[in-house]
Amino acid sequence: MRSIKVSKAERFSLRTSQIAPDKSISHRCAMFAMLADGTSEIENFLRAEDTLNSLQIVKNLGATVEDDGVVIKISSEGIKESSEILDCGNSGTGMRLFCGLLSSAEGHFVLTGDEYLRRRPMKRVTAPLRDIGAKLDGRNNGDLAPLSIRGASLSAFKYESKIASAQVKSAMILAALRADGECSYSEPELSRDHTERMLKGMGAEIEVNGLITKIKPMKKLLSPLKIRVPADPSSAFFFGVAAAITPNSDVVLEGVTLNPTRIEAFEALRRMGADITYETTDNKYEPIGNIHVKYAPLRAITVEDNISWLIDELPALSIAFACAEGVSVVKNAEELRVKESDRISTVVNGLRACGIEVEEVHDGYSVRGSELGAATINSHGDHRIAMSFMIAGLRCGMEVEDIACVNTSFPNFFELLQKITKVEFA
């Protein structure tokens, strides 16, 4: 399956509980179970390439994993040295968090990934870890995978991050759990906070005060997880945008995490004029509920704050920009350049191919809303670019190439897309 042709959609109404389980939480479930005393039970784990790679890595690190197709049970007697190279596939989250988890583990470990992940910068994690005693190296002085980690004793730290990154913060929190004293991590703006929420729920001594997180080393192993992974708002957002740009359409996205650091893209879409409401149904590790999106005429906005809260959704949000009245602007988003692709360039070039006027700058771009035109778009192996331009096809028809990457995060995306429009695979 190399490419897809997406037909222009008529009005649709869709209610679904089939949005992919949350990728970020699934990764963390697999890893954090290695820190628990007892068996963690995880329901609705995302069975996509990236997260299954994390699950395989914890197996390679000595965990016992039982999967009956509904609940995954993970038991660990501590991290064991693996004779295997640990393959993170396409996942930057997986590689960066495993750096933090393994930096204090006894043994030698090698992390690698696919051709795209091996190009992504890792020094934002490897440098601060090395500063506290981690024995960690890789290509380009530790900036590129494969990465080699030899577990070491870690010093307590007071780290001030220059970027708001949940991946950097999570790696440092995991390192802090086995450091030789209380640690402190601060960031310029609040990044996504799944790690803090989940580890606190397991009994870790973590205190969050504004932009400062304090972590005390573990005195004992943590309580095992008992969790149902909610639907992924980053995946749900594609269908939120689909409803917002297709006249007279609406969608109800069920069982999604409503964590405030994860629904900023929906809030941006609401500022554009989309009719969006939330319904909370559960609140244990995370607030969980339903998101209802109805079509409404969209207007341009500027996105420059809380960028780390919607960095993954900006490609899809840009499709909404192209359908809005006026000029939308993205600022402070240079992080987009080091994702699975340079997402600033891939978004800009894709929208221009569709006849949209776009201006690119180093940390963002501006989009003048107009009428999207049909085009052929290459995803460059980036799942979010692929899915974003498939959604754009609902307005005008679209061909998207290199679509196998969608399986890294949202394997049933195509099934849901076929419920609202006609598609052809090649």
CSV table of C-alpha atoms in Angstrom, one decimal, residues 111-297:
chain,number,residue,atom,x,y,z
A,111,LEU,CA,19.1,2.0,21.2
A,112,THR,CA,18.5,2.4,17.5
A,113,GLY,CA,15.6,3.2,15.1
A,114,ASP,CA,14.5,3.5,11.5
A,115,GLU,CA,16.2,5.7,9.0
A,116,TYR,CA,14.1,8.7,10.0
A,117,LEU,CA,14.7,8.4,13.7
A,118,ARG,CA,18.4,8.0,13.2
A,119,ARG,CA,18.4,11.5,11.7
A,120,ARG,CA,16.6,13.2,14.6
A,121,PRO,CA,18.6,15.1,17.3
A,122,MET,CA,19.1,13.4,20.6
A,123,LYS,CA,21.5,15.8,22.3
A,124,ARG,CA,18.7,17.6,24.0
A,125,VAL,CA,18.4,14.5,26.1
A,126,THR,CA,21.9,13.0,26.0
A,127,ALA,CA,23.7,16.2,27.0
A,128,PRO,CA,21.8,16.9,30.3
A,129,LEU,CA,22.0,13.2,31.2
A,130,ARG,CA,25.7,13.1,30.6
A,131,ASP,CA,26.0,16.2,32.8
A,132,ILE,CA,24.6,14.2,35.8
A,133,GLY,CA,26.9,11.2,35.2
A,134,ALA,CA,25.2,9.1,32.5
A,135,LYS,CA,27.6,7.2,30.3
A,136,LEU,CA,25.8,7.8,27.0
A,137,ASP,CA,27.2,8.2,23.5
A,138,GLY,CA,26.3,8.1,19.9
A,139,ARG,CA,27.0,9.4,16.4
A,140,ASN,CA,27.9,13.1,16.1
A,141,ASN,CA,29.0,13.3,19.7
A,142,GLY,CA,25.9,11.7,21.1
A,143,ASP,CA,23.4,13.6,19.0
A,144,LEU,CA,22.4,10.8,16.6
A,145,ALA,CA,21.4,7.2,17.1
A,146,PRO,CA,22.4,4.5,17.5
A,147,LEU,CA,23.0,5.4,21.1
A,148,SER,CA,25.1,3.4,23.5
A,149,ILE,CA,24.2,3.5,27.2
A,150,ARG,CA,26.2,2.0,30.1
A,151,GLY,CA,24.3,2.3,33.3
A,152,ALA,CA,26.0,4.6,35.9
A,153,SER,CA,25.4,6.4,39.3
A,154,LEU,CA,23.6,9.6,38.6
A,155,SER,CA,24.0,12.9,40.6
A,156,ALA,CA,21.1,15.0,41.9
A,157,PHE,CA,20.4,17.9,39.7
A,158,LYS,CA,18.7,21.3,39.3
A,159,TYR,CA,18.2,21.5,35.6
A,160,GLU,CA,16.7,24.5,33.8
A,161,SER,CA,15.6,23.5,30.3
A,162,LYS,CA,15.7,26.1,27.5
A,163,ILE,CA,12.9,24.3,25.6
A,164,ALA,CA,9.4,23.1,26.7
A,165,SER,CA,9.7,19.4,25.8
A,166,ALA,CA,7.7,16.6,27.5
A,167,GLN,CA,10.3,14.1,26.1
A,168,VAL,CA,13.3,15.9,27.7
A,169,LYS,CA,11.4,16.4,31.0
A,170,SER,CA,10.3,12.8,31.1
A,171,ALA,CA,13.8,11.5,30.5
A,172,MET,CA,15.1,13.7,33.3
A,173,ILE,CA,12.3,12.6,35.7
A,174,LEU,CA,13.1,9.0,35.0
A,175,ALA,CA,16.8,9.6,35.7
A,176,ALA,CA,15.9,11.5,38.9
A,177,LEU,CA,14.0,8.5,40.3
A,178,ARG,CA,17.4,6.8,40.8
A,179,ALA,CA,19.7,9.8,41.4
A,180,ASP,CA,21.6,10.3,44.6
A,181,GLY,CA,19.4,13.1,46.0
A,182,GLU,CA,16.3,15.3,45.3
A,183,CYS,CA,16.2,16.8,41.8
A,184,SER,CA,14.5,19.8,40.3
A,185,TYR,CA,13.5,20.4,36.7
A,186,SER,CA,12.2,23.7,35.3
A,187,GLU,CA,11.0,24.6,31.8
A,188,PRO,CA,10.1,27.9,30.1
A,189,GLU,CA,6.4,26.9,29.6
A,190,LEU,CA,4.5,23.9,30.8
A,191,SER,CA,4.9,20.9,28.5
A,192,ARG,CA,2.6,17.8,28.4
A,193,ASP,CA,2.5,16.2,31.8
A,194,HIS,CA,1.6,12.5,31.4
A,195,THR,CA,4.8,11.4,33.1
A,196,GLU,CA,4.2,13.4,36.2
A,197,ARG,CA,0.6,12.3,36.5
A,198,MET,CA,1.2,8.6,35.9
A,199,LEU,CA,4.3,8.3,38.2
A,200,LYS,CA,2.5,10.2,41.0
A,201,GLY,CA,-0.4,7.8,40.6
A,202,MET,CA,2.1,4.9,41.0
A,203,GLY,CA,3.4,6.5,44.2
A,204,ALA,CA,6.5,8.4,43.1
A,205,GLU,CA,7.3,11.5,45.1
A,206,ILE,CA,6.9,14.2,42.5
A,207,GLU,CA,5.8,17.7,43.3
A,208,VAL,CA,4.8,20.1,40.5
A,209,ASN,CA,4.7,23.8,41.3
A,210,GLY,CA,4.0,25.9,38.2
A,211,LEU,CA,7.0,25.4,35.8
A,212,ILE,CA,9.1,23.6,38.4
A,213,THR,CA,9.0,19.8,39.0
A,214,LYS,CA,10.7,18.4,42.1
A,215,ILE,CA,11.5,14.6,42.2
A,216,LYS,CA,12.7,12.5,45.1
A,217,PRO,CA,14.5,9.3,44.4
A,218,MET,CA,12.5,6.1,44.8
A,219,LYS,CA,12.9,4.5,48.2
A,220,LYS,CA,11.1,1.4,46.9
A,221,LEU,CA,9.5,0.1,43.7
A,222,LEU,CA,6.3,1.8,42.7
A,223,SER,CA,2.8,0.5,42.7
A,224,PRO,CA,1.8,-1.3,39.5
A,225,LEU,CA,-0.4,0.4,36.9
A,226,LYS,CA,-4.0,-0.5,36.6
A,227,ILE,CA,-5.1,1.6,33.6
A,228,ARG,CA,-7.3,1.8,30.5
A,229,VAL,CA,-5.4,3.9,28.0
A,230,PRO,CA,-7.7,6.6,26.7
A,231,ALA,CA,-8.1,7.5,23.0
A,232,ASP,CA,-5.4,9.7,21.7
A,233,PRO,CA,-6.5,13.4,21.2
A,234,SER,CA,-3.7,13.9,18.6
A,235,SER,CA,-5.2,11.1,16.5
A,236,ALA,CA,-8.8,12.2,17.3
A,237,PHE,CA,-7.9,15.7,16.0
A,238,PHE,CA,-7.7,14.6,12.4
A,239,PHE,CA,-11.4,13.8,12.5
A,240,GLY,CA,-12.1,16.9,14.5
A,241,VAL,CA,-10.6,18.9,11.6
A,242,ALA,CA,-12.6,16.7,9.1
A,243,ALA,CA,-15.9,17.8,10.7
A,244,ALA,CA,-14.8,21.4,11.1
A,245,ILE,CA,-14.0,21.8,7.3
A,246,THR,CA,-16.8,19.8,5.8
A,247,PRO,CA,-20.1,21.7,5.7
A,248,ASN,CA,-23.0,20.4,7.8
A,249,SER,CA,-20.9,17.7,9.4
A,250,ASP,CA,-20.2,16.6,12.9
A,251,VAL,CA,-18.3,14.0,14.9
A,252,VAL,CA,-18.3,12.7,18.4
A,253,LEU,CA,-15.0,11.3,19.5
A,254,GLU,CA,-15.5,9.0,22.5
A,255,GLY,CA,-13.1,8.1,25.4
A,256,VAL,CA,-10.4,10.7,24.7
A,257,THR,CA,-8.0,12.1,27.3
A,258,LEU,CA,-9.1,15.6,28.1
A,259,ASN,CA,-5.8,16.5,29.8
A,260,PRO,CA,-5.5,20.3,29.3
A,261,THR,CA,-2.0,19.9,27.9
A,262,ARG,CA,-3.4,17.6,25.2
A,263,ILE,CA,-6.5,19.4,23.9
A,264,GLU,CA,-4.9,22.7,23.0
A,265,ALA,CA,-5.4,22.0,19.3
A,266,PHE,CA,-9.1,21.6,19.8
A,267,GLU,CA,-9.1,24.9,21.7
A,268,ALA,CA,-7.3,26.5,18.8
A,269,LEU,CA,-9.9,25.1,16.4
A,270,ARG,CA,-12.6,26.4,18.7
A,271,ARG,CA,-11.0,29.9,18.6
A,272,MET,CA,-11.3,29.6,14.8
A,273,GLY,CA,-15.1,29.2,15.1
A,274,ALA,CA,-15.6,25.5,15.2
A,275,ASP,CA,-18.4,24.3,17.5
A,276,ILE,CA,-16.7,22.2,20.1
A,277,THR,CA,-17.9,20.8,23.4
A,278,TYR,CA,-16.4,18.4,26.0
A,279,GLU,CA,-18.0,15.8,28.3
A,280,THR,CA,-15.9,14.3,31.1
A,281,THR,CA,-16.8,10.7,31.9
A,282,ASP,CA,-13.8,9.6,34.1
A,283,ASN,CA,-10.8,11.1,36.0
A,284,LYS,CA,-8.2,8.8,37.5
A,285,TYR,CA,-4.7,9.1,36.1
A,286,GLU,CA,-6.2,11.5,33.4
A,287,PRO,CA,-9.5,13.3,32.8
A,288,ILE,CA,-11.2,11.3,30.1
A,289,GLY,CA,-14.4,12.0,28.1
A,290,ASN,CA,-16.0,12.8,24.7
A,291,ILE,CA,-15.3,15.6,22.3
A,292,HIS,CA,-18.1,16.8,19.9
A,293,VAL,CA,-17.1,18.9,16.9
A,294,LYS,CA,-19.6,20.5,14.5
A,295,TYR,CA,-18.9,22.4,11.3
A,296,ALA,CA,-18.9,26.2,11.4
A,297,PRO,CA,-17.3,28.8,9.2
